[in-house]
Short mmCIF file of N, CA and C in Angstrom, two decimals:
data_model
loop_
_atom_site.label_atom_id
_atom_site.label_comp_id
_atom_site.label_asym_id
_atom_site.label_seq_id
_atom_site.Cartn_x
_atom_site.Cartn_y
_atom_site.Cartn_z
N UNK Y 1 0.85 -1.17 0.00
CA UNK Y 1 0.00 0.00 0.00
C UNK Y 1 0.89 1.23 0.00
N UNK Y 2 0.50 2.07 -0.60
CA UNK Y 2 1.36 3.33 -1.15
C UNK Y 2 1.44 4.15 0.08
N UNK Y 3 0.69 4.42 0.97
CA UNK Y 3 0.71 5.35 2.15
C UNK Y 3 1.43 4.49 3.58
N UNK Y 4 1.16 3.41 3.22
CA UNK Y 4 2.13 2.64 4.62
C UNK Y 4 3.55 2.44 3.79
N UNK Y 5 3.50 2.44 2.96
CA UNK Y 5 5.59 2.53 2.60
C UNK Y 5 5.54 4.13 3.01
N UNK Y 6 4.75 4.78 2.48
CA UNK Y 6 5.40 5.99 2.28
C UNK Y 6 5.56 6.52 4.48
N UNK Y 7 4.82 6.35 4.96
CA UNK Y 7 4.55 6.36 6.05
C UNK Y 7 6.28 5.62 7.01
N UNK Y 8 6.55 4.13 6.34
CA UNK Y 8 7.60 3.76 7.11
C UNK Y 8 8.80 4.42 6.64
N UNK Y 9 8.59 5.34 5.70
CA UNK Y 9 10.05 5.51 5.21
C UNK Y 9 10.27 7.53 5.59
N UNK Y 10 8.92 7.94 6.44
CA UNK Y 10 9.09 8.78 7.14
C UNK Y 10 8.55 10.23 6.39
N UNK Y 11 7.70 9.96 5.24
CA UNK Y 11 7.07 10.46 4.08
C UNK Y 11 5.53 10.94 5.32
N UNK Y 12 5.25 12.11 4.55
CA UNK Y 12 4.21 12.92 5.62
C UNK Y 12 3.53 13.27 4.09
N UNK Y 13 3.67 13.32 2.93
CA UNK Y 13 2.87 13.98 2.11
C UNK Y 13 3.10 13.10 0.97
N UNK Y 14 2.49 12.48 0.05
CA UNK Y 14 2.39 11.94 -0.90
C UNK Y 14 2.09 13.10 -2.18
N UNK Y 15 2.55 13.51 -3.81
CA UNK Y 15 2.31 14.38 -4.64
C UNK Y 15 1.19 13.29 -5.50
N UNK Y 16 0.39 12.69 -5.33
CA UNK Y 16 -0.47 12.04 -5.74
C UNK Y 16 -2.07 11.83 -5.19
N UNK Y 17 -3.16 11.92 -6.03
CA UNK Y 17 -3.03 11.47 -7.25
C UNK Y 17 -3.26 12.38 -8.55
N UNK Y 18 -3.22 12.53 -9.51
CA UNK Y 18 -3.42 13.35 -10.66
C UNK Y 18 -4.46 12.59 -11.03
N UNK Y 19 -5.47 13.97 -10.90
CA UNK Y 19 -7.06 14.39 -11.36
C UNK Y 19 -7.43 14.72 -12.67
N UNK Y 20 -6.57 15.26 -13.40
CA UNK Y 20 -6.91 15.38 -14.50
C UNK Y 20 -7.53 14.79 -15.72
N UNK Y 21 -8.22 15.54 -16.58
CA UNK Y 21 -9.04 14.55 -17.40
C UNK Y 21 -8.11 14.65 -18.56
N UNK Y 22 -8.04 13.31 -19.13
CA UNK Y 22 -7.38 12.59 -20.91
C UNK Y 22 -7.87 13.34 -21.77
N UNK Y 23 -7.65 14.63 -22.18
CA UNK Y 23 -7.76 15.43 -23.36
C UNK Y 23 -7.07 15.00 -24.83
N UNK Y 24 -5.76 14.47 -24.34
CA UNK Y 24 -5.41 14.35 -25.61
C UNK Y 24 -3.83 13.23 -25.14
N UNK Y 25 -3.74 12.44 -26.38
CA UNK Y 25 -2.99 11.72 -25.66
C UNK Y 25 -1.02 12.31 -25.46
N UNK Y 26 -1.16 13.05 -26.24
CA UNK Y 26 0.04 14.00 -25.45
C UNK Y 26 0.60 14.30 -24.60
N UNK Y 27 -0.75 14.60 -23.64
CA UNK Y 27 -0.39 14.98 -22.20
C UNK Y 27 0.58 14.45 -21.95
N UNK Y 28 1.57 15.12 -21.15
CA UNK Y 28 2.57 14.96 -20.58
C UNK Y 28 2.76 14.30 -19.32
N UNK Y 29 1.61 14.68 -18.41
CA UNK Y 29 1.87 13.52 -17.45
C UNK Y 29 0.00 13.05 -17.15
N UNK Y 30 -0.13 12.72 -18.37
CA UNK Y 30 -1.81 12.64 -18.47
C UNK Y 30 -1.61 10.54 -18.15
N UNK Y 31 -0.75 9.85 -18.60
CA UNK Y 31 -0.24 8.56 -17.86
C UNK Y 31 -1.16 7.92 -16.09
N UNK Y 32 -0.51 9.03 -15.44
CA UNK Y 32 -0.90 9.31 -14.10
C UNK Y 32 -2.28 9.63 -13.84
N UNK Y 33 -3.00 9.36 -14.93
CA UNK Y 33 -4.87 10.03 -14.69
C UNK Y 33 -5.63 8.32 -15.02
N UNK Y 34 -6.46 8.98 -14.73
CA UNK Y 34 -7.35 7.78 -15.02
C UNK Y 34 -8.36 8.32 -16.00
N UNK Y 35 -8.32 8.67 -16.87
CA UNK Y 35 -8.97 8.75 -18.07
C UNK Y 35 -9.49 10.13 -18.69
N UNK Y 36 -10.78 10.10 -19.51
CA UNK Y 36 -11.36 11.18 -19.62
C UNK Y 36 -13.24 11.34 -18.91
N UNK Y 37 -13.76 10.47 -18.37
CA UNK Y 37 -14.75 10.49 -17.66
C UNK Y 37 -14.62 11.06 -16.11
N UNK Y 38 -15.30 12.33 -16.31
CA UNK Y 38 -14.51 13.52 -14.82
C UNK Y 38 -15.63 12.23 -13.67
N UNK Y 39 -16.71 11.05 -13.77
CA UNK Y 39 -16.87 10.78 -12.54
C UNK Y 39 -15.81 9.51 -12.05
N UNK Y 40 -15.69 8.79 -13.39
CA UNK Y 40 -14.83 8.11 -13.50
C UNK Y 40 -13.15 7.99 -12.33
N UNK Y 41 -12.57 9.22 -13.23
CA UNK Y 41 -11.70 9.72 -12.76
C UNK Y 41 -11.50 10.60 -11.29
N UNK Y 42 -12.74 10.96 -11.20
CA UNK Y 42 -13.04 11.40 -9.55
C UNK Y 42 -13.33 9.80 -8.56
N UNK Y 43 -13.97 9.51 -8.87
CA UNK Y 43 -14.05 7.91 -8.33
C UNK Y 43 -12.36 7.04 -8.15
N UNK Y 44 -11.94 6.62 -8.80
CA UNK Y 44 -10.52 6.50 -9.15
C UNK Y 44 -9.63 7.44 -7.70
N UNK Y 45 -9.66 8.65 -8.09
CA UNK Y 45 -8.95 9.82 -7.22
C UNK Y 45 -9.38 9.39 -5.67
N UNK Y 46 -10.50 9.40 -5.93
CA UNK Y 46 -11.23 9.25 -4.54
C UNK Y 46 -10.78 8.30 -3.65
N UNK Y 47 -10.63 7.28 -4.24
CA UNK Y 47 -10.39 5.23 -3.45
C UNK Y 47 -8.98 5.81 -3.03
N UNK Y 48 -8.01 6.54 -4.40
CA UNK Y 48 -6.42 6.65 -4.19
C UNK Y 48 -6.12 7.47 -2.63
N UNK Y 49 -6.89 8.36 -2.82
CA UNK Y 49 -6.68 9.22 -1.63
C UNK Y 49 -7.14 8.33 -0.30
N UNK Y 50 -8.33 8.17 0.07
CA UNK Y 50 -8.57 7.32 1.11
C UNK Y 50 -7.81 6.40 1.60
N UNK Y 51 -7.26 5.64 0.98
CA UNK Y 51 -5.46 5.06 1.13
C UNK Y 51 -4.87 5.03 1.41
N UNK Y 52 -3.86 6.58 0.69
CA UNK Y 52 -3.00 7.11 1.34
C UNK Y 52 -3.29 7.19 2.88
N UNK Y 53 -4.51 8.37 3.08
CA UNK Y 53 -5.12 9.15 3.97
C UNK Y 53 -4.70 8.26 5.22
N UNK Y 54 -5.77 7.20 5.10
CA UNK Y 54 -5.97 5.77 5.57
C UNK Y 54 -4.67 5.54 6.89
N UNK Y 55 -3.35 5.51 6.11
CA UNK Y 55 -2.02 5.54 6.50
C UNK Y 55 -1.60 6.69 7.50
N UNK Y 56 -2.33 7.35 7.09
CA UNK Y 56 -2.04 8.78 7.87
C UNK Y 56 -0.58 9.60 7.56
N UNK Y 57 -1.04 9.69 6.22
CA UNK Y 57 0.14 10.41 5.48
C UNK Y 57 -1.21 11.40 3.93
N UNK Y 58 -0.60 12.42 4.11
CA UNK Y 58 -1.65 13.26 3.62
C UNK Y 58 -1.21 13.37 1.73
N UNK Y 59 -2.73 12.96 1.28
CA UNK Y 59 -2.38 13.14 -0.16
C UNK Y 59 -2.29 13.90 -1.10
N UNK Y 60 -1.87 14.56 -2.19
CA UNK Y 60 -1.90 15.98 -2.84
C UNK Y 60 -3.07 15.20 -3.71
N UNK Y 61 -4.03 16.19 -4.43
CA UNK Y 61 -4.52 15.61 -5.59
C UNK Y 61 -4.38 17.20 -6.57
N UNK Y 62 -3.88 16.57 -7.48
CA UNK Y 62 -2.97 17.82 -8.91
C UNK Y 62 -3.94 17.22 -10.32
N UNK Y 63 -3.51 18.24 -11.01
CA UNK Y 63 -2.80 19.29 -11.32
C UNK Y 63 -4.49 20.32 -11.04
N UNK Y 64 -4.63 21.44 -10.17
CA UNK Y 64 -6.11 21.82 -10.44
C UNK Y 64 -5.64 23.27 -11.46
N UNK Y 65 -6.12 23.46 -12.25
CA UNK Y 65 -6.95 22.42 -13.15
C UNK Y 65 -7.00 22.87 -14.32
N UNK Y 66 -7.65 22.16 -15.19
CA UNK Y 66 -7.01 22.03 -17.13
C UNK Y 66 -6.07 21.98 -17.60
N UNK Y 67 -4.77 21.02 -16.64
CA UNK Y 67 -3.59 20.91 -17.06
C UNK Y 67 -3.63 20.15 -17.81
N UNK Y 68 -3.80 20.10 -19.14
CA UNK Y 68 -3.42 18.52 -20.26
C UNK Y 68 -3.12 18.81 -21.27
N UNK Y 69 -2.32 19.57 -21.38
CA UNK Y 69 -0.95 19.39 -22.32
C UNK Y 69 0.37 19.17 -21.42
N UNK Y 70 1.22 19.02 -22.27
CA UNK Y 70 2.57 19.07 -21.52
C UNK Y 70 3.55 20.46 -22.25
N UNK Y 71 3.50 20.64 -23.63
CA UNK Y 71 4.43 21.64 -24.33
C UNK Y 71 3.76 22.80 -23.94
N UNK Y 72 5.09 23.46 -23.09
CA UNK Y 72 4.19 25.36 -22.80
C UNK Y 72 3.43 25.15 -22.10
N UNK Y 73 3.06 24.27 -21.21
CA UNK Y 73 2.02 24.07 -20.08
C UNK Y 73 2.84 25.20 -19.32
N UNK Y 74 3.44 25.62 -18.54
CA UNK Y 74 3.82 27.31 -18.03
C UNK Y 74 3.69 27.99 -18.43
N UNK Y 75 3.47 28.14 -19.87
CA UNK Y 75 3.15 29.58 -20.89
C UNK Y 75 1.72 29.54 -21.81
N UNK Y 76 1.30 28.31 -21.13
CA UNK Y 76 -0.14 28.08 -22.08
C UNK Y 76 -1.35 29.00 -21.17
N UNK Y 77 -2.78 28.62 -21.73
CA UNK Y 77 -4.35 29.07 -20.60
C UNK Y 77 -4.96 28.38 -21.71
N UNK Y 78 -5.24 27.20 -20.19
CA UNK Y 78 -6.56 26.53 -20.85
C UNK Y 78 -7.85 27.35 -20.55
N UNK Y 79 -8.46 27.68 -21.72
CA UNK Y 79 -9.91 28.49 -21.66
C UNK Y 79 -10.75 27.81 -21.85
N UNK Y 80 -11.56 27.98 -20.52
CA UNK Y 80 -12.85 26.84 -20.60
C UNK Y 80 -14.02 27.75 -20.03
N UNK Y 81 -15.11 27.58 -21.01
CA UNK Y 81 -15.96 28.06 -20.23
C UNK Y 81 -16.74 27.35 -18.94
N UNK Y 82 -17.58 28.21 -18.14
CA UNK Y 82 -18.06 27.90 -16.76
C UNK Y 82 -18.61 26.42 -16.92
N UNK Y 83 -19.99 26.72 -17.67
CA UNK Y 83 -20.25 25.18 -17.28
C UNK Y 83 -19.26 23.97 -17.78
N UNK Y 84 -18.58 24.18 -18.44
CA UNK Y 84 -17.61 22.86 -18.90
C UNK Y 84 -16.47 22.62 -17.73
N UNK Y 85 -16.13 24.19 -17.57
CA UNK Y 85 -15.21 23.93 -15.96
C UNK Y 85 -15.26 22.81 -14.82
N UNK Y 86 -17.13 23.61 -14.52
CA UNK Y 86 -17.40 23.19 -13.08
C UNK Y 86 -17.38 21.13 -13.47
N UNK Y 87 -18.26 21.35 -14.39
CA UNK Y 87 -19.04 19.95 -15.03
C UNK Y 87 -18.03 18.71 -15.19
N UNK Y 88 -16.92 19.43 -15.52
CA UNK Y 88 -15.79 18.29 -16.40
C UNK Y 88 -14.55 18.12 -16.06
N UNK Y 89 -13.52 19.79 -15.54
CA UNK Y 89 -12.96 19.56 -14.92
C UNK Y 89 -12.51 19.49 -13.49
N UNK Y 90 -13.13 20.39 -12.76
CA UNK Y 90 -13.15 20.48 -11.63
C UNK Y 90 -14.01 19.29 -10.28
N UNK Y 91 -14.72 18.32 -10.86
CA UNK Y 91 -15.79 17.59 -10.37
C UNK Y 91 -14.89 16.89 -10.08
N UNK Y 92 -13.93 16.11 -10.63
CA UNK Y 92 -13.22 14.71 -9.90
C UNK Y 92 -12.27 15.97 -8.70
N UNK Y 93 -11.85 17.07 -8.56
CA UNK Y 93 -11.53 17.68 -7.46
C UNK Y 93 -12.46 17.56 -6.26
N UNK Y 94 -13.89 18.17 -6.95
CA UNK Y 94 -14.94 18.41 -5.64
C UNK Y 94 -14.87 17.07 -4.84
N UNK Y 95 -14.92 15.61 -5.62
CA UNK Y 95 -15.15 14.37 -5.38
C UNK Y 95 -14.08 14.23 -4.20
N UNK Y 96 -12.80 14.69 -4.73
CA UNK Y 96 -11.73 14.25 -3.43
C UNK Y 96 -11.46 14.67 -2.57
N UNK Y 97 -12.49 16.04 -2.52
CA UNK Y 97 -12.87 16.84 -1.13
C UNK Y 97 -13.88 16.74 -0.37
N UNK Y 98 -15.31 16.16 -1.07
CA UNK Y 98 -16.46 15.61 -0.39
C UNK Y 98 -16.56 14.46 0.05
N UNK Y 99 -15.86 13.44 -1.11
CA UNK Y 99 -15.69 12.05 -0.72
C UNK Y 99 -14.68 11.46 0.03
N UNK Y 100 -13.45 12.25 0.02
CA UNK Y 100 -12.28 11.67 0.44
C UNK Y 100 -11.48 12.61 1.93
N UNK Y 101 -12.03 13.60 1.67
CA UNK Y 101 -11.36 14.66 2.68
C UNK Y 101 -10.09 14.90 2.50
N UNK Y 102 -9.57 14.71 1.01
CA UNK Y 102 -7.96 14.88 0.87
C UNK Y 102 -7.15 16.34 1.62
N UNK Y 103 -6.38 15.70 1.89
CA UNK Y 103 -5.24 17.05 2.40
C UNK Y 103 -4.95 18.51 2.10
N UNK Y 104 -4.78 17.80 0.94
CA UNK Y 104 -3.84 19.34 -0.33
C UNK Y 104 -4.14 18.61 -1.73
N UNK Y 105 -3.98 20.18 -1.80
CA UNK Y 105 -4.48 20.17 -3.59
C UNK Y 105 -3.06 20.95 -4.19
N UNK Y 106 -2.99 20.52 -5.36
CA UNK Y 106 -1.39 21.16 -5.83
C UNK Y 106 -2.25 22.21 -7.38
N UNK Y 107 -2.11 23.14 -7.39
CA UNK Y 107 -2.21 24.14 -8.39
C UNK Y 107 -1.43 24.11 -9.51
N UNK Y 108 -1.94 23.49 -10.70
CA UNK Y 108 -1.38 23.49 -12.16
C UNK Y 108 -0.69 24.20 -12.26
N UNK Y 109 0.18 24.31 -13.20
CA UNK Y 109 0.85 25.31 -14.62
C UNK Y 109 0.47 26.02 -14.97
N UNK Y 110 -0.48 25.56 -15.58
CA UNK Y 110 -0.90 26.46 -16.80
C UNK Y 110 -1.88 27.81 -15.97
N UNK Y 111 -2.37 28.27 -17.13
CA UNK Y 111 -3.10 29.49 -17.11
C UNK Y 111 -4.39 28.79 -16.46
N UNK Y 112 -5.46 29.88 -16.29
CA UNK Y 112 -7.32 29.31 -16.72
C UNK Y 112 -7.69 30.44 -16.70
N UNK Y 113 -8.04 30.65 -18.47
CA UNK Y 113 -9.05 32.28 -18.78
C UNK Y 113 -7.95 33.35 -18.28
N UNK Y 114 -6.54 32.80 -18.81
CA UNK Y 114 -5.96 33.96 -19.08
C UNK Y 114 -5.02 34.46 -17.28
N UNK Y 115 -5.54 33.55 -16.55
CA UNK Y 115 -4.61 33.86 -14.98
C UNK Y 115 -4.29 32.48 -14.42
N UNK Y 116 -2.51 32.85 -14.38
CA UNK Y 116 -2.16 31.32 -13.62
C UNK Y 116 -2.80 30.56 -12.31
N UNK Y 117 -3.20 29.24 -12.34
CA UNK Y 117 -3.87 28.77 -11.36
C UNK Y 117 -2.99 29.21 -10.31
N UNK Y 118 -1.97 29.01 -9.98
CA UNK Y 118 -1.49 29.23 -8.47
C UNK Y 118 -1.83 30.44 -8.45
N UNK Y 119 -2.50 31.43 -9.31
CA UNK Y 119 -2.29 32.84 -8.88
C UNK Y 119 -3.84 33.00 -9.23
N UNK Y 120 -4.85 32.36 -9.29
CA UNK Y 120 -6.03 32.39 -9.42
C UNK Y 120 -7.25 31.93 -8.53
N UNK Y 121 -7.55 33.70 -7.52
CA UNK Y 121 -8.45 33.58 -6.46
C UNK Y 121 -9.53 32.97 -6.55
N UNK Y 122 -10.15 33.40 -7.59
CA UNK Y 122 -11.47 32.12 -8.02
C UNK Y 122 -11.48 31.06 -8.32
N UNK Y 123 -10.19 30.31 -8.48
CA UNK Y 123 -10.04 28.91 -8.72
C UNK Y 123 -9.94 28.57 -7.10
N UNK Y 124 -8.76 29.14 -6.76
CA UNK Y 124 -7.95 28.80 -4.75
C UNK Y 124 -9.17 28.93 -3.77
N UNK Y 125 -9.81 30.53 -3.99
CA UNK Y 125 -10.35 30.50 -2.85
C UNK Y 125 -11.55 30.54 -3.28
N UNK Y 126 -11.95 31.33 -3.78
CA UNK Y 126 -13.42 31.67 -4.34
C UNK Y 126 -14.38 29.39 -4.78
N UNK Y 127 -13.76 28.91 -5.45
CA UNK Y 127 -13.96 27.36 -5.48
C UNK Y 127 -13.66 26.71 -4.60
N UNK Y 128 -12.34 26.55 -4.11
CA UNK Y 128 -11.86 25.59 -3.27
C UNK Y 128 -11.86 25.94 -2.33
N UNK Y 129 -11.81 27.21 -1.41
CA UNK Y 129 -11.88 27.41 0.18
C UNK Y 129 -13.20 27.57 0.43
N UNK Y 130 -14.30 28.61 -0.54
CA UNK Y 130 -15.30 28.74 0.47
C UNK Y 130 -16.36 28.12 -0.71
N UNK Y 131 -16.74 27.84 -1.67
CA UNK Y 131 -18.00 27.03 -1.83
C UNK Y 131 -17.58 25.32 -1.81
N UNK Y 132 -16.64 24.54 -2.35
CA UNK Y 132 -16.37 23.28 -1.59
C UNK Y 132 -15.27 23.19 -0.21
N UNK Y 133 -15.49 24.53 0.95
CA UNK Y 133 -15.11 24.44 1.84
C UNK Y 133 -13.94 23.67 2.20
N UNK Y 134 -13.15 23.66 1.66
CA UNK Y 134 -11.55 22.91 0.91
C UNK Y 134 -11.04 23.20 2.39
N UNK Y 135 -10.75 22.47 3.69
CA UNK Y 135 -9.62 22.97 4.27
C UNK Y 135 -7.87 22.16 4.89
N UNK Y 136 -7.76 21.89 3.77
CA UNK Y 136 -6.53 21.52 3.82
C UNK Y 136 -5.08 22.60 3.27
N UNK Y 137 -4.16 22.47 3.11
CA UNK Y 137 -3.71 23.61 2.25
C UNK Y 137 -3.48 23.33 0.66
N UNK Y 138 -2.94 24.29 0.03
CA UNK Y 138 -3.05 24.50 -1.50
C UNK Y 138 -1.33 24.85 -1.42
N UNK Y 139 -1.08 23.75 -2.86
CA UNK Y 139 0.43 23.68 -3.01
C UNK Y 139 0.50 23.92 -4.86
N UNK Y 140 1.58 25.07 -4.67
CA UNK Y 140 2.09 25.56 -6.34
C UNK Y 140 2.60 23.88 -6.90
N UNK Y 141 2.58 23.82 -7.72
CA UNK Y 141 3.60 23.04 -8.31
C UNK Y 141 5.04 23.31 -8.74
N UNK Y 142 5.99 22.47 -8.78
CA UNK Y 142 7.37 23.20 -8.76
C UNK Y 142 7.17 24.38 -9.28
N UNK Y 143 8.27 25.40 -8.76
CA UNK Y 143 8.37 26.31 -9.68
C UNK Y 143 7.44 26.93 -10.62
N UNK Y 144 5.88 26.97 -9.88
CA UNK Y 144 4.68 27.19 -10.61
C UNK Y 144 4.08 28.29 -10.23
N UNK Y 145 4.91 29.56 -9.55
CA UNK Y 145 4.17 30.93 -9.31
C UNK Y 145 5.26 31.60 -9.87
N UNK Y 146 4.63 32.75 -10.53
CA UNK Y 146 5.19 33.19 -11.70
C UNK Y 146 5.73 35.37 -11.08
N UNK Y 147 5.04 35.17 -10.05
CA UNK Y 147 5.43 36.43 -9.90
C UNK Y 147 6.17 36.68 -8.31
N UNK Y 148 6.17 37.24 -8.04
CA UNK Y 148 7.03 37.68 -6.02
C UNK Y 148 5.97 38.28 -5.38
N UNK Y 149 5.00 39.06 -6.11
CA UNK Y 149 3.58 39.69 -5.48
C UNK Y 149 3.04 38.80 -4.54
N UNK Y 150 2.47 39.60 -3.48
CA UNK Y 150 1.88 39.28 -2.48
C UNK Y 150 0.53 38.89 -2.87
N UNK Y 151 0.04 39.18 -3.60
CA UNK Y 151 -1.32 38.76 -5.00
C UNK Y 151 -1.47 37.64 -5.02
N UNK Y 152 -0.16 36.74 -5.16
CA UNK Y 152 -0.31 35.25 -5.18
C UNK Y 152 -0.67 34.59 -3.97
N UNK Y 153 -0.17 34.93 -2.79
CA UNK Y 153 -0.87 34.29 -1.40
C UNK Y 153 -2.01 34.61 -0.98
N UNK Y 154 -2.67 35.96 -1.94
CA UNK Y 154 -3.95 36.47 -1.32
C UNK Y 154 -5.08 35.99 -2.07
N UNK Y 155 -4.39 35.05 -3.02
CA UNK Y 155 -5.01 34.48 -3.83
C UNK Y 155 -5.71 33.49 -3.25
N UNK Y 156 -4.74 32.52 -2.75
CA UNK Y 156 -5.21 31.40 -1.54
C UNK Y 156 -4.18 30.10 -1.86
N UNK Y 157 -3.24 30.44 -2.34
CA UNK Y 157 -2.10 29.63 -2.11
C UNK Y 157 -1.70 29.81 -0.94
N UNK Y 158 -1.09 28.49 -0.66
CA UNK Y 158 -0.67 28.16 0.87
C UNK Y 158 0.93 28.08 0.97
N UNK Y 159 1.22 27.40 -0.11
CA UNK Y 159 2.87 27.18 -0.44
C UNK Y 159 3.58 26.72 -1.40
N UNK Y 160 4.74 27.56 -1.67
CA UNK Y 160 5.00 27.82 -2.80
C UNK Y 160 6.29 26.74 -2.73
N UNK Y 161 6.38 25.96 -3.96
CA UNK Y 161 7.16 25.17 -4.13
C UNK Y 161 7.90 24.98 -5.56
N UNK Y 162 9.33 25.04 -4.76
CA UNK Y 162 10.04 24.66 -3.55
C UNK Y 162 10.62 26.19 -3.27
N UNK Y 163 9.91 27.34 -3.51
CA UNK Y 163 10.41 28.22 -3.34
C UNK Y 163 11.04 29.47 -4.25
N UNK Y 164 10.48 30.37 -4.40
CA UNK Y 164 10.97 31.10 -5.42
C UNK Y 164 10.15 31.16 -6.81
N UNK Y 165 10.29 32.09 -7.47
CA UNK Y 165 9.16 31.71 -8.98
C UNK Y 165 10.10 31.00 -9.79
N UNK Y 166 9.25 31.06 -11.16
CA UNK Y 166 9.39 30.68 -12.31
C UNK Y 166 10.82 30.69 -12.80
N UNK Y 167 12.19 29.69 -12.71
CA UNK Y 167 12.89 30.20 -13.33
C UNK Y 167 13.09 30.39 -14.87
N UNK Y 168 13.70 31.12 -14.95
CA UNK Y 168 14.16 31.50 -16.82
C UNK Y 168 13.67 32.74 -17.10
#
C-alpha cells in the first residue's frame, strides 16, 4: 500500500493522485490520470486518496486544473468556459474533497481564462476554500508561481514550491 511505505520511510505527504481529465494523448503527465470520464476519474482519485489518507500520510490531488498538455504548459491558458469547468474539470476535485477529505491540492501550470492557477483567487479560494469548503492547504507546483507579489498568497495559495518563482 502506497501510504504505509510511504509512512515507514518517514514520508508525511504523498504528490499524488493526478485528477486530470485525458484530453489528448500528449499529455505529458496525463499517464498518471485515469482517463477522460470527470466521474470516472473522480471515483478513481477518490479510493487513491482514502489510502493514502488511511495511513495517515496526507495526499496531494494535482494538477487543479485544465492541465493537459505538456508543451508550454507554463506559458499556455486553458480556456474553458463555466459550465464545462465546473461539469468536467473540476468535479473529480470536488469528489476528493467531499468524498475523500484529501489534504492538499497542488495548483497546475498552466493558465485558466488567461490567470495562472497558483495565482487564481477564483479557482484557490473563491472554489476551493469557500463554496467546496476545501480545508486543507493548497500547493504551487514546482516552480509554478510566476510572480514575487503578495497577489499570489492572497489568492489562496498556501505554499510555494520549492520556493521562489518561475525560473528562466
Amino acid at each position: 500500500e502506497i501510504g504505509e511505505e510511504a509512512r515507514e520511510k518517514g514520508v508525511n505527504v504523498i504528490l499524488s493522485p493526478n485528477a486530470n481529465i485525458l484530453r489528448t494523448p500528449q499529455g505529458g503527465r496525463i499517464w498518471e490520470s485515469f482517463g477522460e470520464d470527470p466521474f470516472h476519474v473522480g471515483v478513481c482519485a477518490t479510493e487513491l486518496i482514502k489510502g493514502i489518507q488511511d495511513a495517515g500520510v496526507i495526499a496531494t490531488v494535482k494538477h487543479f486544473v485544465g492541465n493537459e498538455i505538456e508543451t508550454y504548459r507554463d506559458a499556455s491558458s486553458s480556456n474553458i468556459p463555466m459550465n464545462a469547468l465546473m461539469d468536467i474539470y473540476v468535479e473529480p476535485f470536488y469528489r476528493a474533497i467531499a468524498d475523500a477529505n484529501v489534504g492538499s491540492i497542488m495548483a497546475a501550470y498552466n493558465a485558466l481564462n488567461n490567470t495562472y492557477c497558483s495565482e487564481n483567487k477564483f479557482l484557490l479560494t473563491d472554489i476551493l476554500k469557500k463554496k467546496f469548503d476545501f480545508k486543507g492547504f493548497i500547493v504551487s507546483d514546482f516552480f509554478g508561481v510566476y510572480s514575487n507579489h503578495s497577489d499570489t498568497f492572497n489568492s489562496g495559495l498556501d505554499l510555494n514550491m520549492p520556493g521562489g518563482k518561475m525560473p528562466g
